Amino acid sequence: MSAFEVLREHIDLYELSGRYTELRPSGKAYTGRCPHPDHEDRNPSFCAYPDGRFRCYGCGWHGDVTDFWAGVNAIEPGI
């Protein structure tokens, strides 16, 4: 099992993303303002889903818990 698989299995996306934005339930998902540092989100456009994936419908940022962590910490993909 890779380190990324371990992180995906042990880190809860709702809990992690809730540290960066206020999340509110919306059906099966949670929504909030996008916490990506390059996106000034004035309206809730960030959605975290129960399958461990997220998407911002404002800026297009998406992925899983590892992508989320990299994005909020301004780490470029591939580093």
PDB file of C-alpha atoms in Angstrom:
ATOM      1  CA  MET A   1       0.000   0.000   0.000  1.00  0.00           C
ATOM      2  CA  SER A   2       1.407   3.420  -0.973  1.00  0.00           C
ATOM      3  CA  ALA A   3       1.664   6.378   1.410  1.00  0.00           C
ATOM      4  CA  PHE A   4      -1.125   8.102  -0.527  1.00  0.00           C
ATOM      5  CA  GLU A   5      -3.409   5.094  -0.100  1.00  0.00           C
ATOM      6  CA  VAL A   6      -2.709   5.098   3.637  1.00  0.00           C
ATOM      7  CA  LEU A   7      -3.533   8.815   3.851  1.00  0.00           C
ATOM      8  CA  ARG A   8      -6.738   8.359   1.870  1.00  0.00           C
ATOM      9  CA  GLU A   9      -7.774   5.531   4.173  1.00  0.00           C
ATOM     10  CA  HIS A  10      -6.981   7.288   7.464  1.00  0.00           C
ATOM     11  CA  ILE A  11      -7.687  10.997   6.894  1.00  0.00           C
ATOM     12  CA  ASP A  12     -11.318  12.073   6.802  1.00  0.00           C
ATOM     13  CA  LEU A  13     -11.967  14.671   4.078  1.00  0.00           C
ATOM     14  CA  TYR A  14     -14.888  16.221   6.001  1.00  0.00           C
ATOM     15  CA  GLU A  15     -12.776  16.698   9.104  1.00  0.00           C
ATOM     16  CA  LEU A  16      -9.771  18.068   7.214  1.00  0.00           C
ATOM     17  CA  SER A  17     -11.729  20.436   4.972  1.00  0.00           C
ATOM     18  CA  GLY A  18     -13.793  21.578   7.972  1.00  0.00           C
ATOM     19  CA  ARG A  19     -10.567  23.017   9.429  1.00  0.00           C
ATOM     20  CA  TYR A  20     -10.333  25.409   6.459  1.00  0.00           C
ATOM     21  CA  THR A  21     -13.953  26.304   5.756  1.00  0.00           C
ATOM     22  CA  GLU A  22     -17.287  26.119   7.515  1.00  0.00           C
ATOM     23  CA  LEU A  23     -19.128  23.119   6.087  1.00  0.00           C
ATOM     24  CA  ARG A  24     -22.882  22.649   6.079  1.00  0.00           C
ATOM     25  CA  PRO A  25     -24.794  19.502   5.162  1.00  0.00           C
ATOM     26  CA  SER A  26     -26.415  19.523   1.735  1.00  0.00           C
ATOM     27  CA  GLY A  27     -28.029  16.195   0.937  1.00  0.00           C
ATOM     28  CA  LYS A  28     -25.306  13.553   1.232  1.00  0.00           C
ATOM     29  CA  ALA A  29     -22.521  16.105   0.701  1.00  0.00           C
ATOM     30  CA  TYR A  30     -21.192  19.056   2.669  1.00  0.00           C
ATOM     31  CA  THR A  31     -20.812  22.511   1.146  1.00  0.00           C
ATOM     32  CA  GLY A  32     -18.863  25.628   2.038  1.00  0.00           C
ATOM     33  CA  ARG A  33     -16.795  28.440   0.629  1.00  0.00           C
ATOM     34  CA  CYS A  34     -13.787  27.198  -1.323  1.00  0.00           C
ATOM     35  CA  PRO A  35     -10.666  27.199   0.878  1.00  0.00           C
ATOM     36  CA  HIS A  36      -8.189  27.156  -2.020  1.00  0.00           C
ATOM     37  CA  PRO A  37      -5.742  30.064  -1.530  1.00  0.00           C
ATOM     38  CA  ASP A  38      -6.093  31.214  -5.162  1.00  0.00           C
ATOM     39  CA  HIS A  39      -9.901  31.429  -5.043  1.00  0.00           C
ATOM     40  CA  GLU A  40     -11.799  34.198  -3.269  1.00  0.00           C
ATOM     41  CA  ASP A  41     -15.098  32.386  -2.947  1.00  0.00           C
ATOM     42  CA  ARG A  42     -17.944  34.675  -1.894  1.00  0.00           C
ATOM     43  CA  ASN A  43     -20.644  32.034  -2.284  1.00  0.00           C
ATOM     44  CA  PRO A  44     -20.448  28.395  -1.183  1.00  0.00           C
ATOM     45  CA  SER A  45     -19.210  26.514  -4.244  1.00  0.00           C
ATOM     46  CA  PHE A  46     -17.059  23.843  -2.538  1.00  0.00           C
ATOM     47  CA  CYS A  47     -18.602  20.379  -2.092  1.00  0.00           C
ATOM     48  CA  ALA A  48     -17.130  17.459  -0.147  1.00  0.00           C
ATOM     49  CA  TYR A  49     -18.702  14.089  -0.959  1.00  0.00           C
ATOM     50  CA  PRO A  50     -19.032  10.881   1.088  1.00  0.00           C
ATOM     51  CA  ASP A  51     -16.816   8.955  -1.353  1.00  0.00           C
ATOM     52  CA  GLY A  52     -13.811  11.043  -0.210  1.00  0.00           C
ATOM     53  CA  ARG A  53     -13.765  13.357  -3.233  1.00  0.00           C
ATOM     54  CA  PHE A  54     -14.342  17.110  -3.449  1.00  0.00           C
ATOM     55  CA  ARG A  55     -15.055  19.687  -6.142  1.00  0.00           C
ATOM     56  CA  CYS A  56     -15.267  23.451  -6.241  1.00  0.00           C
ATOM     57  CA  TYR A  57     -17.837  24.442  -8.823  1.00  0.00           C
ATOM     58  CA  GLY A  58     -16.455  27.996  -8.838  1.00  0.00           C
ATOM     59  CA  CYS A  59     -12.771  27.428  -9.656  1.00  0.00           C
ATOM     60  CA  GLY A  60     -12.774  23.783 -10.788  1.00  0.00           C
ATOM     61  CA  TRP A  61     -10.424  22.502  -8.059  1.00  0.00           C
ATOM     62  CA  HIS A  62     -11.156  18.837  -7.360  1.00  0.00           C
ATOM     63  CA  GLY A  63      -9.651  15.622  -6.082  1.00  0.00           C
ATOM     64  CA  ASP A  64      -9.300  13.607  -2.895  1.00  0.00           C
ATOM     65  CA  VAL A  65      -7.863  14.286   0.560  1.00  0.00           C
ATOM     66  CA  THR A  66      -4.254  14.351  -0.708  1.00  0.00           C
ATOM     67  CA  ASP A  67      -5.141  16.889  -3.425  1.00  0.00           C
ATOM     68  CA  PHE A  68      -6.997  18.971  -0.844  1.00  0.00           C
ATOM     69  CA  TRP A  69      -4.040  19.037   1.545  1.00  0.00           C
ATOM     70  CA  ALA A  70      -1.629  19.941  -1.252  1.00  0.00           C
ATOM     71  CA  GLY A  71      -3.911  22.731  -2.479  1.00  0.00           C
ATOM     72  CA  VAL A  72      -4.459  24.450   0.861  1.00  0.00           C
ATOM     73  CA  ASN A  73      -0.723  24.248   1.522  1.00  0.00           C
ATOM     74  CA  ALA A  74       0.143  25.666  -1.933  1.00  0.00           C
ATOM     75  CA  ILE A  75       2.094  22.589  -2.987  1.00  0.00           C
ATOM     76  CA  GLU A  76       2.317  22.144  -6.737  1.00  0.00           C
ATOM     77  CA  PRO A  77       1.388  18.749  -8.194  1.00  0.00           C
ATOM     78  CA  GLY A  78       4.392  16.559  -8.909  1.00  0.00           C
ATOM     79  CA  ILE A  79       6.530  17.911  -6.071  1.00  0.00           C
TER      80      ILE A  79
END
